[in-house]
mmCIF file of C-alpha atoms in Angstrom:
data_model
loop_
_atom_site.group_PDB
_atom_site.id
_atom_site.type_symbol
_atom_site.label_atom_id
_atom_site.label_comp_id
_atom_site.label_asym_id
_atom_site.label_seq_id
_atom_site.Cartn_x
_atom_site.Cartn_y
_atom_site.Cartn_z
ATOM 1 C CA MET K 122 -120.991 29.124 -5.651
ATOM 2 C CA LYS K 123 -121.909 29.259 -2.011
ATOM 3 C CA LEU K 124 -122.923 25.724 -1.977
ATOM 4 C CA ALA K 125 -119.805 24.715 -3.760
ATOM 5 C CA GLY K 126 -117.525 26.193 -1.211
ATOM 6 C CA THR K 127 -119.653 24.592 1.451
ATOM 7 C CA ILE K 128 -119.325 21.122 0.004
ATOM 8 C CA VAL K 129 -115.744 21.498 -0.593
ATOM 9 C CA SER K 130 -115.335 22.637 3.077
ATOM 10 C CA PHE K 131 -117.093 19.816 4.464
ATOM 11 C CA VAL K 132 -115.390 17.123 2.337
ATOM 12 C CA ILE K 133 -112.084 18.651 3.770
ATOM 13 C CA ALA K 134 -113.230 18.521 7.150
ATOM 14 C CA ILE K 135 -114.657 15.116 6.781
ATOM 15 C CA PHE K 136 -111.186 13.865 5.140
ATOM 16 C CA ALA K 137 -109.144 15.598 7.863
ATOM 17 C CA SER K 138 -111.252 14.189 10.673
ATOM 18 C CA VAL K 139 -111.328 10.459 9.409
ATOM 19 C CA ALA K 140 -107.529 10.801 8.997
ATOM 20 C CA ILE K 141 -107.123 11.968 12.654
ATOM 21 C CA GLY K 142 -109.360 9.044 13.829
ATOM 22 C CA VAL K 143 -107.165 6.482 11.561
ATOM 23 C CA MET K 144 -103.804 8.030 13.033
ATOM 24 C CA GLY K 145 -105.384 7.785 16.666
ATOM 25 C CA TYR K 146 -106.401 4.186 16.077
ATOM 26 C CA GLN K 147 -102.930 3.101 14.703
ATOM 27 C CA ILE K 148 -100.934 4.702 17.395
ATOM 28 C CA ASP K 149 -103.266 3.092 20.125
ATOM 29 C CA ARG K 150 -103.050 -0.151 18.347
ATOM 30 C CA ASP K 151 -99.280 0.014 18.425
ATOM 31 C CA ILE K 152 -98.613 1.553 22.141
ATOM 32 C CA ASN K 153 -101.490 1.698 24.271
ATOM 33 C CA SER K 154 -102.968 -1.662 23.379
ATOM 34 C CA TRP K 155 -99.903 -3.513 24.030
ATOM 35 C CA LEU K 156 -99.578 -1.658 27.312
ATOM 36 C CA THR K 157 -103.027 -2.890 28.500
ATOM 37 C CA ARG K 158 -102.045 -6.486 27.451
ATOM 38 C CA ALA K 159 -99.030 -6.085 29.679
ATOM 39 C CA GLU K 160 -100.847 -4.749 32.684
ATOM 40 C CA VAL K 161 -103.290 -7.810 32.795
ATOM 41 C CA SER K 162 -100.811 -10.545 31.870
ATOM 42 C CA SER K 163 -99.707 -12.732 34.826
ATOM 43 C CA ASP K 164 -96.983 -14.399 32.689
ATOM 44 C CA ARG K 165 -93.374 -12.925 32.690
ATOM 45 C CA ASP K 166 -92.728 -13.846 29.040
ATOM 46 C CA ASP K 167 -95.842 -12.631 27.759
ATOM 47 C CA MET K 168 -95.465 -9.445 30.026
ATOM 48 C CA LEU K 169 -91.810 -8.964 28.511
ATOM 49 C CA GLN K 170 -93.195 -9.324 24.961
ATOM 50 C CA TYR K 171 -96.075 -6.661 25.377
ATOM 51 C CA MET K 172 -93.699 -4.110 26.838
ATOM 52 C CA GLU K 173 -91.083 -4.974 24.129
ATOM 53 C CA ASN K 174 -94.181 -4.098 21.587
ATOM 54 C CA VAL K 175 -94.968 -0.991 23.682
ATOM 55 C CA LYS K 176 -91.252 0.337 23.268
ATOM 56 C CA SER K 177 -91.104 -0.530 19.793
ATOM 57 C CA GLY K 178 -94.410 1.294 19.157
ATOM 58 C CA MET K 179 -92.963 4.295 20.930
ATOM 59 C CA GLU K 180 -89.653 4.096 18.748
ATOM 60 C CA GLN K 181 -91.761 3.506 15.710
ATOM 61 C CA TRP K 182 -93.841 6.610 15.867
ATOM 62 C CA ASP K 183 -90.825 8.590 17.426
ATOM 63 C CA MET K 184 -92.326 9.161 20.839
ATOM 64 C CA THR K 185 -88.987 8.824 22.805
ATOM 65 C CA SER K 186 -88.533 12.316 23.655
ATOM 66 C CA GLY K 187 -90.439 15.887 23.785
ATOM 67 C CA TYR K 188 -93.847 16.685 25.614
ATOM 68 C CA ALA K 189 -97.293 15.503 24.712
ATOM 69 C CA ALA K 190 -98.420 19.115 25.342
ATOM 70 C CA LEU K 191 -98.015 22.492 23.798
ATOM 71 C CA ILE K 192 -98.445 24.530 26.697
ATOM 72 C CA PHE K 193 -98.766 22.589 30.238
ATOM 73 C CA LYS K 194 -95.485 20.719 30.033
ATOM 74 C CA LYS K 195 -94.912 18.541 32.850
ATOM 75 C CA PRO K 196 -93.344 15.252 34.000
ATOM 76 C CA THR K 197 -96.494 13.339 33.313
ATOM 77 C CA ASN K 198 -96.303 14.320 29.615
ATOM 78 C CA ASP K 199 -92.727 14.111 29.192
ATOM 79 C CA MET K 200 -92.170 11.229 26.835
ATOM 80 C CA SER K 201 -88.472 10.903 27.539
ATOM 81 C CA LEU K 202 -89.361 9.935 31.142
ATOM 82 C CA ILE K 203 -92.186 7.749 29.879
ATOM 83 C CA TYR K 204 -89.878 6.019 27.470
ATOM 84 C CA GLU K 205 -87.055 5.463 30.292
ATOM 85 C CA ALA K 206 -89.953 3.892 32.434
ATOM 86 C CA VAL K 207 -90.932 1.582 29.519
ATOM 87 C CA THR K 208 -87.308 0.686 28.829
ATOM 88 C CA ASP K 209 -86.777 -0.066 32.822
ATOM 89 C CA HIS K 210 -89.810 -2.372 32.717
ATOM 90 C CA VAL K 211 -88.211 -4.258 29.883
ATOM 91 C CA ALA K 212 -85.189 -4.557 31.647
ATOM 92 C CA ASN K 213 -86.488 -5.792 35.113
ATOM 93 C CA LEU K 214 -88.682 -8.171 33.097
ATOM 94 C CA GLU K 215 -85.442 -9.639 31.395
ATOM 95 C CA ALA K 216 -83.756 -9.908 34.799
ATOM 96 C CA LEU K 217 -86.453 -12.051 36.162
ATOM 97 C CA GLN K 218 -85.588 -14.643 33.624
ATOM 98 C CA GLU K 219 -82.717 -15.738 36.034
ATOM 99 C CA MET K 220 -84.929 -16.093 38.919
ATOM 100 C CA ASP K 221 -86.747 -19.265 39.949
ATOM 101 C CA PRO K 222 -90.471 -18.470 39.384
ATOM 102 C CA ASN K 223 -91.758 -20.556 42.464
ATOM 103 C CA THR K 224 -90.219 -18.153 44.772
ATOM 104 C CA PRO K 225 -91.984 -15.625 46.831
ATOM 105 C CA GLN K 226 -89.353 -13.012 45.650
ATOM 106 C CA TYR K 227 -90.275 -13.632 42.002
ATOM 107 C CA GLN K 228 -93.949 -13.278 42.565
ATOM 108 C CA THR K 229 -93.379 -10.078 44.623
ATOM 109 C CA LEU K 230 -91.493 -8.755 41.903
ATOM 110 C CA ILE K 231 -94.131 -9.759 39.133
ATOM 111 C CA ASP K 232 -96.656 -8.069 41.252
ATOM 112 C CA ARG K 233 -94.634 -5.055 41.568
ATOM 113 C CA LEU K 234 -94.122 -4.775 37.884
ATOM 114 C CA GLN K 235 -97.912 -5.288 37.195
ATOM 115 C CA ASP K 236 -98.598 -2.413 39.754
ATOM 116 C CA SER K 237 -96.226 -0.239 38.120
ATOM 117 C CA ILE K 238 -97.349 -0.801 34.534
ATOM 118 C CA SER K 239 -101.124 -0.499 35.441
ATOM 119 C CA VAL K 240 -100.258 3.216 36.464
ATOM 120 C CA LEU K 241 -98.242 3.912 33.528
ATOM 121 C CA GLU K 242 -99.948 6.255 31.289
ATOM 122 C CA ILE K 243 -98.665 7.079 27.742
ATOM 123 C CA PRO K 244 -100.554 9.967 26.144
ATOM 124 C CA ALA K 245 -99.339 8.851 22.745
ATOM 125 C CA VAL K 246 -102.538 10.067 20.660
ATOM 126 C CA THR K 247 -102.074 13.330 22.250
ATOM 127 C CA TYR K 248 -98.351 13.423 21.572
ATOM 128 C CA TRP K 249 -99.072 12.725 18.016
ATOM 129 C CA GLY K 250 -101.739 15.477 17.949
ATOM 130 C CA VAL K 251 -99.179 18.033 19.141
ATOM 131 C CA HIS K 252 -96.335 16.975 17.077
ATOM 132 C CA ASP K 253 -97.196 15.735 13.831
ATOM 133 C CA GLY K 254 -101.125 16.076 13.938
ATOM 134 C CA LEU K 255 -101.388 19.644 14.746
ATOM 135 C CA GLY K 256 -101.730 20.798 11.046
ATOM 136 C CA LEU K 257 -104.475 18.179 10.428
ATOM 137 C CA TRP K 258 -106.405 19.192 13.615
ATOM 138 C CA ILE K 259 -106.281 22.959 12.432
ATOM 139 C CA LEU K 260 -107.229 21.859 8.899
ATOM 140 C CA ALA K 261 -110.247 20.052 10.199
ATOM 141 C CA ILE K 262 -111.445 22.857 12.573
ATOM 142 C CA VAL K 263 -111.140 25.447 9.941
ATOM 143 C CA ALA K 264 -112.692 23.585 7.362
ATOM 144 C CA TRP K 265 -115.880 22.729 9.587
ATOM 145 C CA ILE K 266 -116.111 26.248 10.718
ATOM 146 C CA PHE K 267 -115.812 27.610 7.320
ATOM 147 C CA GLY K 268 -118.371 25.204 6.035
ATOM 148 C CA PHE K 269 -120.771 26.090 8.608
ATOM 149 C CA ILE K 270 -120.406 29.762 8.125
ATOM 150 C CA LEU K 271 -120.769 29.303 4.408
ATOM 151 C CA GLY K 272 -123.953 27.262 4.811
ATOM 152 C CA LEU K 273 -125.669 29.939 7.144
ATOM 153 C CA ILE K 274 -124.761 32.857 4.740
#
């Protein structure tokens, strides 16, 4: 009976851990990977497309408000402020369509946007873990601990 309980606990723990990993990958793919592409892009159209992808990823995962923290809530993990910054970047890139790309002002604005995007951090996986994945995290931790305890008895 003890062996069966240990096996069941480990199967649940492995399932929950894999599910956490898969969700983390999907969130990173839909949000942070596009942010990285926008950061290294030197073309306004590409940068705009990548930032629009970041914005739609945040909307898809419902990361437009709330905090990516349970206890230590601060402006750096306030998703409404981060979403606002992403929206502002998209608007600024759209406004650049009207400018001549051969002017120094255009290059200055592109450089400023790249710099701003490069320091923008989106704690998307943490946000998911706090809001939607908390139960899965607790299940995984409890199942691992329970499995090890049963295995030692």
